[in-house]
Structure formats: C-alpha cells, structure tokens
Amino acid sequence: MSTSHKVYGLMAEFADGEELLAATRHAYEAGYRQMDAYTPFPIHGLAEAIGFRHSRLPLIVLLGALTGTATAFLLQWYPAVIDYPVNIGGRPLNSWPAFVPIMFELTVLFASFAAVFGMIGLNGLPRPYHPVFNVERFQLASKDRFFLCIQSNDPKFDLTTTRQFLEDQRPHEVAEVAP
Amino acid sequence: MAGEQKIRRTADMLPPVVAPQYTVGSVSDKISGIVLTKKTPRPWYFGVALAMVVSLMLFNAIGYLLLKGVGVWGVDVPVAWGFAIVNFVWWIGIGHAGTLISAILLLLKQEWRTSINRFAEAMTLFAVACAGMFPLLHLGRPWVFYWLFPYPDTMGLWPQWRSPLVWDVFAVSTYATVSLLFWYVGLIPDLATLRDKAQNRIAQVIYGIGSLGWRGSAMHWHRYEIAYLLLGGLATPLVVSVHSIVGMDFAGGIVPGWHSTIFPPYFVAGAIFSGFAMVATLTIPLRKWYGLEGIITIRHLDNMGKIMLATGLIVAYGYAMEVFIGYYSDNTYEWFMTTNRMFGPYAWAYWMLIFCNILTPITLWSRKVRTTPIILFVISIIINVGMWMERYVIVITSLHRDFLPSSWGMYAGTQWDWMTYLGTLGFFALCLILFIRVLPMISMFEMRQLVSQYREDAGTSAQVALQED
C-alpha cells in the first residue's frame, strides 16, 4: 500500500472506443471503482461502465427554469399591480397572459445558465492542472486515443497487480501517472 | 418490401455526410490545421482588409449619427421605421438558421448538421450582434439604452410589460446569451484539442484557459451530453419565440399590412429561409477555399437546398394569405394597402421580392440545382436580397400610406442609411473571417464521433475494398 501514494494511478491506452469500453467493464467486474476513462468524443455506455449512475444536472436545470419563470412573473406583476398600477379602461392589473412571453424568455435564460454552469460545476471545471496530463501521450486523448486510468486511491489498487490487470486488457501501452 | 427496397436504394444514392477517406485522427488534423498554422492564406489578409474598410464605414456612419441625431437617416413621419427596423429583422432572421441547425436538427438526430453547426452558430452570434445595433441606434439617444431594462430608476418608471417591443428586448437579449452559451459549450472539447495540438506556448495557454482544463473524462462527457441536449431543447422553442415576438412587434400595431395574426409563424419561416440562404452563401465558398469538400459535402448543399425550398414555400403561402385576407376582410384600408403594395409607388420592391423569394427558390425542386454549388450559391444570394426586400416592403409600404391621405408620404434611405447597412455586412464578415482563423470552424469532437460511427458501419466493406486495392 505504501506505493499507492506515490502515483496518481495507472493509465492504459487503447486505439479504439470498443476496446476501451470492454476493458472498463472488465475493470469494474474485477472490483475497481476509483477509475475514469478519457476519450476524444462521448462514447455511450462508458459512464455507466465506470459505475456512474445518474446525474443531478437535469434537476438543477429544472430548478433554474422554475426560478426564471417565477422571477419573470414577479418582475412584471410587482410593477403592474403594486408599484405603478395603471387603469386602462378597467382592465385587470394582473394581466398575466401579457406576461407570458417574458416569463418564457427568462425560463429559457435561467435554465440555460443552470445547464451550462451546472455542467461545468459538477465536472469540477475549470481545472487547469490534473495529474492525467502528466502522461506524455495523454494529449492524444483529445484526438484519436482512448485511455483508462485506475486511480491509486482505489482500495484494490496495487502497482503490480493492477498493472498486470491492465496489461491483460491488451492496451497499446500502460503508463504510471505522476500525482 | 418493394417500398423498403426503394427507400434503401435512394439512401444509397445519397452522397455521404463525410468523405470516406477521413479517420478520427485525420478529421481533427484537417480542421485544426486551418487554425494551427503559421501560413495564413494570402486571400485571408485581403478579406480582413476589405472587411475592415467596410467596418470603418459603419463606424463612420454611427459616429455621424451620434453627432447629428437620427435626422441623418431617411426616417420621418409617416415612415418612422425605416432601414433600422428592416435591417434589424433581416439580421435577426439570418441568425435563426444557426440555432435551427444546432438545436432543432440536434433533437431530430440529423447527423449532417455536424459539419456546419459550429460555423452556423458563429454566424448567428455575429448576425445578432449586427441586428442589435439597429434598434439601439434608432433610439435617438442610444446612450440611455438601459432604459429598456427594468431597474428601479429615479424617475419611478417601469417598462410597458404589455408591449411586444418590451418582450422583444427580453427575447433578443436572451437569444444572444443562449446562443453564446451554446456556442461556447460546443467549443470546450475543441479548445482542448487545440490546446493539445498547439506548438506555440501562447496558443497553448490561451486555448487551455478556454478549454477550462477539459480532459475528456467519461463522467464529464456524460454530463456534457445531458447539458448539450437540454440546451438544444431549450433553444428550440426559444428560436421560434424570438421571431414570433419580432412578428408581434408589427402585428401589435394597428397599421394595415401589419395587424395580422399570420405574422408570427410567417416571420419564423422567413427567418429560417433567409438564415439557410446565408449559411449556403458562406459555406459554399469556404468549403472550396479551405478544401473542405469532404466534410461539407454535396449532401449538405442538397439538404440546405431542400430546407430553403420548404421554408420558401411557407413564405410564399404567407404572401398569398396576405393578399387573400386583404381581399376577404372587405376592409377598405387592408385592400388599399394590398393593391398599393402591388401597384403603388413601391411596386418594384414587391415584385422584386416575389421574384427573389418565390420564383427563384422554385428551381430548388430540381436535384441538379441543389447539388451544383455555383447555382445554389447564386440562388442563396438572390434569397438574401429577397428577404431584405420583404422586410422593406412590410415596413415601408404599410407605413407610407396608412389611413388619411393627408398624412401619406414617401420614404427612401439616405446615404447614411446605406452606409450603416452595408457597414454591418462588413462588420459581420470581419467577425467571421477572424473566427475562422482562430477557432475551429467545424466541430471536431462531433466530427470524430460521426466518422467513428461511419467507419464502424462501413468497417467490413471498407476493409474488403482496401484489400482489393
């Protein structure tokens, strides 16, 4: 266990997404939990394969949307009814149908902010430095190479057996990730 | 069975969405190579210089306007909404194609959108920026533009919440913001690619900051895709709402020729029509100059042609309904407005728009026309002109002779109107030219995904073909 703190993890490189997906499934079956896969484009089923179940993002977006609707209604209702009521031929002050377009716009606006900043926030970005960038060939993760990193904070992690496990997945190469 | 076979055969005949020689790696190299090169193409400098000169004309026109007031424009009573509103509607309409491509076609799983969405989104942003200038300059005192927004001011006033013009402020500012967010989110993984591929330290740092340290983690992609899809779902009704509200700016007035319930849907169709025309106008030369024929293929041109045809027909229906309702309403003013449009002093503008927006797009029924880049290019320019004429007809002919003959008048744009309008074309071009030099004009990560799907599908047959070679 003493070795596990000297490295961030072990990283295996694959040439295609299918191989990576299979290796990730094997790793999960072998009991590894603290791991992440890195790909140049989204691969369906990969997040599930590393044990990621569901995201809170849709809920955040819904809350954003409702906040937008409520804000827009209050923004219009307060001036129209309380602060500056204008009697136009006895028409109701709370003319809510006329408030709908702005309520719609602010719903979309707030929900979009929630979606973008929620995604960035949940992903822990911006994060300019991350140990995986220490691997020389990792720059290809944004081009055409696929990586699986088993982290040293996983209880099952052991420098030799985990390396052996990754080698068995027939990767292009296995590299140690400096912390 | 026979029907299914027929469908299959037509699908085989369609040109591919991406040329088969591209791999996941080479498609990234091709697109990023346009940005990450020291060799800037010579025509690019020429383009920048020309666009800058035209932009200077815009700044000159704006400067003079601020100095003298809106009197330098041709607007006056009765035509108080001249070029400014024509240009505003024209530009904002052009922007709509970008959102349609990035959001609606995303939800409809139209994978061909991938080659053109980034570029079209950028076009949207710059078009909205140009559009936004006009109402602000038209205010007379643009420096108090913030009066449009609700804030607790010392005058104790609020905006008129029941006016489409106030809705428009919210619609356009929301649209600009959401388009920017959508565009930036799409750029994050591509900026990471540029960061990783750049050799120059400054470029690495700048793209690195823009990419927020994106590393392509599976969990990140998972949330990213949720966010992207939700943004698509939010932007879809948004784009419809924006031009509907622009339509209501007119429909909310009692002026004959404006006061019509058909305006919101007819404006949305017209917006998409003109927007696709602008996308075609821009992508046809670009794919040629940058050798992107394998990524923006004939299939894309064909599809864009079809969308222009479909939306053009909706617009034609709108024109027909305006005439029919003018007659059927049995309203003196409505019918006068209709005949005045067709045979009055601005008849030339009306018939020009019929030529540009109905007669020209009809040729798009022909596959040959849709798949010949040069012809499609010419048609797209004609449509751009036609859609400008449409807004000119709607704004000017409706206002210049409304009810009382004693208050009729004529309108023409002055040189300052023209300089401002043509100037925004230069400004728009300048933004686009700078964009294609510093950012990937095609979404690389989506292209990688598309290419990998294609290669999987075609995997076995491609291998056989290679062996035969």
XYZ file of C-alpha atoms in Angstrom:
648
model
C 0.000 0.000 0.000
C 2.923 2.322 0.548
C 3.492 2.600 -3.201
C -0.064 3.708 -3.856
C 0.579 7.258 -2.659
C 3.482 7.867 -4.979
C 1.406 7.652 -8.120
C -1.973 9.050 -9.046
C -2.795 5.853 -10.866
C -2.069 3.638 -13.816
C -3.206 4.532 -17.261
C -3.784 2.220 -20.192
C -4.056 3.480 -23.742
C -6.338 1.936 -26.356
C -6.677 2.504 -30.064
C -10.421 2.404 -30.211
C -13.527 3.044 -28.174
C -14.854 -0.514 -28.221
C -11.634 -1.867 -26.691
C -11.730 0.802 -24.031
C -15.351 0.053 -23.219
C -14.619 -3.666 -22.863
C -11.567 -3.001 -20.670
C -13.579 -0.645 -18.480
C -16.294 -3.250 -17.987
C -13.657 -5.821 -17.030
C -12.127 -3.404 -14.554
C -15.499 -2.820 -12.935
C -16.118 -6.576 -12.754
C -12.671 -7.019 -11.225
C -13.807 -4.726 -8.414
C -12.135 -1.439 -9.318
C -14.263 1.603 -8.524
C -11.948 4.645 -8.428
C -11.248 4.982 -12.107
C -12.037 7.173 -15.049
C -11.944 6.820 -18.803
C -10.817 9.575 -21.185
C -11.988 9.751 -24.764
C -11.845 12.192 -27.684
C -15.628 12.070 -28.093
C -18.534 10.804 -25.993
C -18.949 7.028 -26.024
C -22.309 5.708 -24.978
C -22.320 3.369 -22.045
C -18.846 4.369 -20.866
C -20.006 6.473 -17.933
C -22.244 3.608 -16.830
C -19.348 1.168 -17.220
C -17.237 3.084 -14.689
C -20.151 2.969 -12.296
C -21.654 6.415 -12.842
C -25.380 6.089 -12.382
C -27.253 9.318 -12.811
C -26.540 12.975 -12.867
C -28.177 15.702 -10.835
C -27.877 18.035 -13.784
C -31.475 17.741 -15.077
C -32.771 18.652 -11.607
C -30.520 21.709 -11.500
C -31.812 22.778 -14.911
C -35.418 22.325 -13.779
C -34.776 24.463 -10.716
C -33.146 27.073 -12.924
C -36.147 27.059 -15.232
C -38.639 27.469 -12.373
C -36.575 30.258 -10.852
C -36.672 32.013 -14.222
C -40.437 31.690 -14.534
C -41.031 32.962 -11.014
C -38.569 35.830 -11.398
C -40.193 36.971 -14.620
C -43.682 36.819 -13.179
C -42.761 38.789 -10.075
C -40.746 41.234 -12.165
C -43.872 42.089 -14.155
C -46.550 41.592 -11.548
C -44.986 43.868 -8.939
C -44.736 46.987 -11.120
C -48.036 46.299 -12.883
C -50.104 45.663 -9.739
C -48.303 47.222 -6.756
C -45.734 49.818 -7.708
C -47.199 51.542 -10.753
C -50.769 50.389 -11.396
C -52.322 51.972 -14.468
C -56.067 51.718 -15.002
C -56.618 51.167 -18.721
C -60.353 51.100 -19.302
C -60.905 48.999 -16.194
C -58.827 46.093 -17.461
C -57.294 43.851 -14.816
C -53.954 44.994 -13.445
C -52.687 41.436 -13.186
C -52.923 40.828 -16.939
C -50.925 37.621 -16.745
C -51.356 36.461 -20.372
C -49.369 39.501 -21.462
C -46.628 38.476 -19.050
C -46.185 35.049 -20.624
C -43.634 35.947 -23.330
C -41.152 37.392 -20.851
C -41.830 34.537 -18.425
C -40.956 32.143 -21.222
C -37.782 34.014 -22.159
C -36.444 34.158 -18.623
C -37.320 30.488 -18.087
C -35.111 29.601 -21.027
C -32.400 32.027 -19.974
C -32.142 30.799 -16.387
C -32.407 27.144 -17.426
C -29.601 27.605 -19.956
C -27.367 29.211 -17.365
C -28.193 26.345 -14.999
C -27.369 23.773 -17.680
C -24.033 25.312 -18.622
C -22.774 26.318 -15.203
C -24.279 23.200 -13.626
C -22.373 21.029 -16.076
C -19.144 22.959 -15.576
C -19.563 22.975 -11.803
C -20.444 19.290 -11.416
C -17.498 18.418 -13.639
C -15.200 20.328 -11.327
C -14.076 22.657 -14.082
C -12.206 24.876 -14.654
C -9.272 22.775 -13.536
C -6.114 23.730 -15.404
C -3.920 21.104 -13.725
C -4.753 17.454 -13.401
C -2.374 14.518 -12.839
C -3.508 12.743 -16.028
C -1.887 15.497 -18.067
C 1.483 14.232 -16.826
C 1.264 11.261 -19.150
C 3.154 12.109 -22.311
C 0.724 10.511 -24.741
C -2.378 11.795 -22.951
C -2.554 14.750 -25.347
C -3.916 12.253 -27.867
C -6.998 11.836 -25.660
C -8.364 14.900 -27.412
C -7.589 13.476 -30.849
C -7.884 9.749 -31.509
C -6.711 7.746 -28.478
C -8.709 6.246 -25.603
C -7.466 5.966 -22.032
C -8.464 4.148 -18.874
C -6.975 5.313 -15.597
C -7.309 3.265 -12.408
C -6.556 5.568 -9.521
C -4.308 4.726 -6.601
C -6.998 5.719 -4.105
C -8.963 2.645 -5.090
C -8.832 0.101 -2.239
C -7.945 -2.671 -4.685
C -5.147 -0.687 -6.283
C -1.709 -2.264 -6.241
C 1.039 -1.132 -8.542
C 1.982 -4.608 -9.768
C -1.341 -6.447 -9.849
C -3.221 -3.510 -11.321
C -0.552 -3.086 -13.970
C -0.836 -6.782 -14.743
C -4.605 -6.448 -14.933
C -4.330 -3.578 -17.395
C -1.704 -5.356 -19.483
C -4.147 -8.246 -19.810
C -6.621 -5.928 -21.492
C -4.232 -5.695 -24.472
C -3.689 -1.955 -24.398
C -1.254 -0.091 -26.594
C 0.719 0.874 -23.516
C 0.382 1.213 -19.721
C 1.859 4.269 -18.038
C 2.222 5.415 -14.454
C 0.521 8.713 -13.734
C 2.566 11.043 -11.560
C 0.467 12.814 -8.900
C -40.924 -4.960 -49.225
C -40.678 -3.236 -52.544
C -41.159 0.136 -50.853
C -38.444 -0.622 -48.359
C -36.048 -1.577 -51.108
C -36.806 1.593 -52.922
C -36.074 3.656 -49.817
C -32.838 1.776 -49.350
C -31.826 2.415 -52.922
C -32.466 6.153 -52.630
C -30.445 6.207 -49.400
C -27.540 4.553 -51.190
C -27.671 7.116 -53.922
C -27.258 9.994 -51.468
C -23.718 11.318 -51.257
C -22.092 10.595 -47.867
C -22.215 13.059 -44.966
C -18.447 12.828 -44.711
C -15.939 11.623 -47.298
C -14.900 8.008 -46.605
C -11.165 8.694 -46.535
C -11.383 10.543 -43.204
C -10.423 8.841 -39.950
C -10.998 10.035 -36.388
C -7.463 11.411 -36.334
C -7.278 12.912 -39.803
C -10.564 14.767 -39.478
C -9.188 16.500 -36.364
C -5.934 17.284 -38.159
C -7.743 18.686 -41.145
C -9.963 21.045 -39.135
C -7.399 22.101 -36.545
C -4.796 22.535 -39.271
C -6.715 25.528 -40.594
C -6.244 27.246 -37.238
C -2.900 25.925 -36.057
C -0.726 27.022 -38.919
C 1.765 29.783 -39.373
C 0.857 30.045 -43.021
C -2.134 32.317 -43.164
C -3.593 32.166 -46.664
C -2.960 35.359 -48.585
C -6.620 35.872 -49.529
C -7.391 35.880 -45.793
C -5.407 39.114 -45.365
C -7.205 40.576 -48.311
C -10.535 39.593 -46.757
C -9.641 41.145 -43.425
C -8.509 44.359 -45.073
C -11.656 44.681 -47.131
C -13.934 43.837 -44.191
C -12.094 46.359 -42.022
C -12.524 49.122 -44.549
C -16.243 48.407 -44.775
C -16.466 48.231 -40.973
C -14.786 51.619 -40.782
C -17.575 52.933 -42.971
C -20.024 51.582 -40.389
C -18.210 53.271 -37.511
C -18.081 56.475 -39.501
C -21.831 56.295 -40.133
C -22.517 55.570 -36.473
C -20.266 58.406 -35.385
C -22.049 60.859 -37.618
C -25.411 59.597 -36.389
C -24.427 60.103 -32.761
C -23.182 63.578 -33.572
C -26.195 64.740 -35.558
C -29.106 62.554 -34.464
C -31.460 60.227 -36.334
C -32.344 63.049 -38.704
C -29.434 61.951 -40.880
C -31.446 58.849 -41.715
C -34.407 58.866 -44.073
C -36.919 58.191 -41.313
C -39.657 60.730 -40.800
C -43.420 60.754 -40.290
C -45.215 58.719 -41.610
C -42.361 56.241 -42.191
C -40.668 56.345 -38.792
C -39.443 52.746 -39.019
C -37.116 52.737 -41.983
C -33.893 50.908 -42.661
C -33.201 50.409 -38.980
C -36.088 48.016 -38.466
C -35.701 46.421 -41.905
C -32.083 45.635 -41.112
C -32.849 44.537 -37.579
C -35.402 41.967 -38.746
C -33.190 40.863 -41.622
C -30.167 40.249 -39.438
C -32.012 38.579 -36.609
C -33.727 36.326 -39.132
C -30.386 35.254 -40.564
C -29.286 34.298 -37.099
C -32.129 31.828 -36.774
C -30.595 29.269 -39.108
C -27.675 28.806 -36.743
C -29.909 27.898 -33.840
C -32.091 25.758 -36.064
C -29.059 23.777 -37.211
C -27.533 23.455 -33.785
C -30.685 22.824 -31.753
C -33.596 21.583 -33.835
C -31.526 19.349 -36.096
C -29.740 18.043 -32.985
C -33.047 16.954 -31.471
C -34.116 15.452 -34.790
C -30.832 13.485 -34.914
C -29.865 14.918 -38.295
C -26.216 13.957 -38.239
C -25.323 16.015 -41.297
C -25.684 19.130 -39.132
C -22.328 18.304 -37.511
C -20.299 19.691 -40.390
C -21.970 23.069 -40.362
C -23.299 23.697 -36.855
C -20.260 25.442 -35.386
C -19.984 27.780 -38.299
C -23.711 28.469 -38.353
C -23.708 29.183 -34.611
C -20.902 31.683 -35.068
C -22.887 33.226 -37.888
C -25.855 33.521 -35.504
C -23.822 35.353 -32.897
C -22.421 37.857 -35.360
C -25.769 38.337 -37.065
C -27.438 39.024 -33.714
C -24.664 41.486 -32.883
C -25.377 43.326 -36.133
C -29.130 43.129 -35.535
C -28.807 44.516 -32.024
C -27.108 47.689 -33.254
C -30.106 48.902 -35.200
C -32.815 49.307 -32.551
C -30.228 50.842 -30.248
C -29.074 53.366 -32.847
C -32.692 54.042 -33.708
C -33.418 55.115 -30.143
C -32.258 58.620 -30.892
C -30.306 58.717 -27.662
C -28.531 55.343 -27.716
C -26.552 56.198 -24.590
C -29.693 55.728 -22.492
C -30.359 52.278 -23.969
C -30.521 50.868 -20.441
C -33.927 52.500 -20.054
C -35.183 49.471 -21.944
C -34.428 47.266 -18.966
C -36.425 47.190 -15.760
C -34.481 48.738 -12.936
C -35.533 50.922 -10.003
C -34.860 54.279 -11.655
C -35.125 57.735 -10.113
C -37.973 58.600 -12.493
C -40.119 55.919 -10.867
C -40.971 54.396 -14.250
C -41.187 50.829 -15.490
C -41.219 49.341 -18.979
C -44.651 48.688 -20.505
C -44.963 44.956 -19.850
C -47.861 44.567 -22.231
C -45.913 45.783 -25.259
C -44.275 43.404 -27.759
C -41.420 45.901 -28.019
C -40.520 45.217 -24.399
C -40.913 41.473 -24.953
C -38.505 41.897 -27.827
C -35.825 43.346 -25.552
C -36.023 40.217 -23.417
C -36.326 37.867 -26.389
C -33.319 39.232 -28.267
C -31.088 39.541 -25.220
C -31.999 36.010 -24.106
C -31.410 34.755 -27.623
C -27.985 36.363 -27.836
C -26.990 34.994 -24.423
C -28.234 31.449 -25.033
C -26.615 31.359 -28.484
C -23.327 32.391 -26.931
C -23.615 29.717 -24.230
C -24.483 27.054 -26.766
C -21.593 28.031 -28.962
C -19.115 28.103 -26.108
C -20.213 24.764 -24.677
C -19.727 23.229 -28.111
C -16.254 24.759 -28.271
C -14.937 23.461 -24.921
C -13.745 19.998 -26.136
C -12.428 21.505 -29.355
C -10.426 24.094 -27.456
C -8.906 21.188 -25.528
C -7.884 19.615 -28.847
C -6.289 22.871 -29.950
C -4.523 23.166 -26.582
C -3.076 19.684 -27.009
C -2.067 20.141 -30.619
C -0.682 23.683 -30.430
C 3.092 24.005 -30.568
C 3.183 27.634 -29.573
C 3.230 28.322 -25.812
C 0.927 31.356 -26.017
C -1.615 29.400 -28.050
C -1.432 26.529 -25.565
C -2.164 28.846 -22.664
C -4.975 30.717 -24.381
C -6.716 27.610 -25.689
C -6.035 25.939 -22.339
C -7.871 28.690 -20.473
C -10.748 28.495 -22.936
C -10.988 24.729 -22.581
C -11.320 25.051 -18.765
C -8.919 22.109 -18.427
C -11.206 19.744 -20.303
C -9.737 16.225 -20.285
C -12.435 14.146 -21.923
C -13.381 12.203 -18.799
C -16.255 9.763 -19.291
C -18.219 11.322 -16.429
C -17.642 14.782 -17.882
C -18.838 13.674 -21.295
C -21.908 12.166 -19.705
C -22.917 15.463 -18.074
C -21.778 17.355 -21.127
C -24.131 15.444 -23.365
C -27.033 15.996 -20.966
C -26.281 19.716 -20.864
C -25.920 19.905 -24.641
C -29.180 18.113 -25.275
C -31.024 20.229 -22.719
C -29.632 23.380 -24.304
C -30.878 22.090 -27.645
C -34.292 21.505 -26.137
C -34.335 24.985 -24.623
C -33.063 26.758 -27.722
C -35.644 25.134 -29.990
C -38.722 26.892 -28.585
C -36.565 29.953 -27.960
C -35.739 30.413 -31.627
C -39.419 30.117 -32.503
C -40.346 32.601 -29.798
C -37.808 35.206 -30.868
C -39.018 35.725 -34.379
C -42.644 35.306 -33.282
C -42.124 38.232 -30.955
C -40.436 40.171 -33.743
C -43.549 39.403 -35.796
C -45.707 40.677 -32.934
C -43.808 43.972 -32.949
C -45.648 44.528 -36.207
C -48.847 42.598 -35.538
C -49.350 44.564 -32.296
C -49.745 47.800 -34.280
C -53.000 48.789 -35.978
C -51.326 49.702 -39.260
C -52.871 47.904 -42.270
C -50.341 45.374 -43.531
C -49.018 44.790 -40.026
C -52.087 43.985 -37.970
C -52.241 40.321 -38.887
C -52.231 37.068 -36.946
C -50.205 35.289 -39.616
C -47.138 37.352 -38.791
C -45.502 35.248 -36.055
C -45.384 31.896 -37.949
C -44.681 33.567 -41.276
C -41.817 35.501 -39.750
C -40.309 32.349 -38.272
C -40.413 30.564 -41.639
C -38.923 33.620 -43.350
C -36.164 33.767 -40.764
C -35.132 30.168 -41.368
C -35.396 30.707 -45.106
C -33.044 33.671 -45.061
C -30.760 32.075 -42.499
C -30.195 28.971 -44.580
C -29.594 31.160 -47.592
C -26.864 32.936 -45.638
C -25.349 29.648 -44.446
C -25.217 28.497 -48.078
C -23.752 31.827 -49.231
C -20.954 31.484 -46.690
C -20.206 27.759 -46.706
C -20.084 27.264 -50.468
C -17.006 29.469 -50.994
C -15.434 28.414 -47.672
C -15.537 24.691 -48.420
C -13.862 25.434 -51.717
C -11.154 27.731 -50.364
C -10.248 25.529 -47.417
C -10.620 22.216 -49.264
C -13.447 21.045 -47.027
C -15.481 19.354 -49.746
C -15.037 16.037 -47.940
C -16.600 17.402 -44.751
C -19.185 19.839 -46.076
C -20.337 17.566 -48.880
C -22.811 17.826 -51.721
C -25.256 16.124 -49.350
C -25.180 19.209 -47.119
C -25.842 21.517 -50.026
C -28.678 19.279 -51.143
C -30.235 19.323 -47.673
C -29.839 23.067 -47.302
C -31.491 23.482 -50.683
C -34.425 21.378 -49.529
C -34.868 23.391 -46.355
C -34.741 26.620 -48.352
C -37.362 25.222 -50.696
C -39.665 24.141 -47.858
C -39.416 27.370 -45.900
C -39.635 29.362 -49.134
C -42.961 27.709 -49.868
C -44.236 28.573 -46.381
C -43.225 32.157 -47.014
C -44.996 32.065 -50.388
C -48.116 30.841 -48.591
C -47.744 33.806 -46.239
C -47.672 36.252 -49.156
C -50.693 34.584 -50.722
C -52.616 34.785 -47.443
C -51.811 38.454 -47.005
C -53.344 39.179 -50.390
C -56.296 36.891 -49.779
C -57.084 38.351 -46.364
C -56.677 41.839 -47.785
C -59.474 40.969 -50.199
C -61.581 38.748 -47.951
C -61.570 41.089 -44.927
C -63.551 43.540 -47.028
C -61.729 46.277 -45.166
C -61.081 49.423 -47.226
C -57.683 50.060 -45.682
C -56.495 46.469 -45.893
C -57.468 46.168 -49.539
C -55.982 49.547 -50.375
C -52.732 48.544 -48.701
C -52.664 45.299 -50.710
C -53.187 46.963 -54.075
C -50.861 49.794 -53.147
C -48.138 47.274 -52.402
C -48.631 45.546 -55.706
C -49.240 48.533 -57.975
C -48.325 51.628 -55.941
C -45.064 53.564 -55.927
C -43.202 50.687 -54.274
C -44.491 48.031 -56.685
C -40.924 47.458 -57.894
C -39.958 46.294 -54.400
C -42.949 43.988 -54.135
C -42.378 42.291 -57.482
C -38.696 42.022 -56.768
C -39.454 40.133 -53.598
C -41.856 37.835 -55.449
C -39.120 37.148 -57.967
C -36.430 36.554 -55.348
C -38.427 34.633 -52.763
C -40.945 32.644 -54.780
C -39.854 32.308 -58.395
C -36.154 31.722 -57.715
C -36.483 29.087 -54.957
C -38.926 27.114 -57.101
C -35.904 25.978 -59.119
C -34.748 24.152 -55.964
C -37.215 21.388 -56.805
C -34.523 20.234 -59.201
C -31.880 17.992 -57.686
C -29.390 19.236 -60.236
C -29.820 22.799 -58.989
C -29.439 21.784 -55.344
C -26.270 19.799 -55.971
C -24.478 22.306 -58.184
C -22.618 24.577 -55.751
C -22.351 27.596 -58.024
C -26.058 27.662 -58.854
C -27.032 27.167 -55.216
C -24.672 29.992 -54.294
C -26.300 32.385 -56.748
C -29.788 31.368 -55.579
C -28.813 31.877 -51.943
C -27.678 35.421 -52.683
C -30.915 36.153 -54.518
C -32.854 34.876 -51.494
C -30.815 37.071 -49.156
C -31.700 40.078 -51.271
C -35.314 38.946 -51.481
C -35.682 38.609 -47.739
C -34.310 42.111 -47.274
C -36.848 43.350 -49.830
C -39.604 41.523 -47.942
C -38.905 43.450 -44.758
C -38.568 46.641 -46.765
C -41.996 46.071 -48.286
C -43.584 45.210 -44.946
C -42.133 48.204 -43.121
C -42.276 50.902 -45.760
C -45.345 50.200 -47.877
C -47.503 49.659 -44.806
C -46.466 52.909 -43.186
C -46.224 55.272 -46.120
C -49.944 55.232 -46.909
C -51.985 54.110 -43.941
C -55.321 55.821 -43.287
C -55.630 59.515 -44.053
C -54.360 60.546 -47.497
C -53.327 63.879 -45.978
C -50.713 62.109 -43.883
C -49.251 59.976 -46.657
C -45.623 60.332 -47.591
C -42.694 58.745 -49.352
C -39.556 57.207 -47.932
C -36.057 56.494 -49.155
C -32.909 55.598 -47.275
C -30.193 58.265 -47.233
C -26.509 57.645 -47.829
C -26.126 57.242 -44.046
C -28.756 54.509 -44.051
C -26.905 52.684 -46.790
C -23.536 53.161 -45.160
C -24.837 51.763 -41.893
C -26.474 48.783 -43.581
C -23.565 47.920 -45.863
C -21.221 48.621 -42.975
C -22.820 45.915 -40.872
C -22.191 43.480 -43.734
C -18.513 44.345 -43.462
C -18.552 44.034 -39.688
C -20.274 40.648 -39.945
C -17.700 39.490 -42.489
C -14.855 40.755 -40.305
C -16.102 38.776 -37.305
C -16.448 35.624 -39.401
C -13.044 35.992 -41.039
C -11.358 36.405 -37.666
C -13.368 33.486 -36.274
C -12.260 31.012 -38.941
C -8.637 31.903 -38.313
C -8.566 31.447 -34.541
C -11.266 28.870 -33.770
C -12.197 25.577 -35.424
C -14.995 26.361 -37.864
C -16.261 22.774 -37.718
C -16.967 20.919 -34.512
C -14.093 18.444 -34.241
C -15.385 16.222 -31.468
C -18.724 15.759 -33.190
C -16.965 15.016 -36.478
C -14.834 12.409 -34.694
C -17.968 10.799 -33.341
C -19.588 10.866 -36.767
C -16.528 9.425 -38.504
C -16.196 6.661 -35.928
C -19.838 5.687 -36.408
C -19.418 5.678 -40.153
C -16.300 3.571 -40.010
C -17.973 1.074 -37.715
C -20.925 0.767 -40.066
C -18.723 0.547 -43.112
C -15.935 -1.346 -41.316
C -16.103 -4.688 -43.094
C -16.838 -3.374 -46.563
C -14.050 -0.792 -46.310
C -11.542 -3.470 -45.358
C -12.536 -5.571 -48.316
C -12.154 -2.559 -50.566
C -8.692 -1.834 -49.163
C -7.534 -5.369 -49.795
C -8.761 -5.181 -53.352
C -6.740 -2.028 -53.856
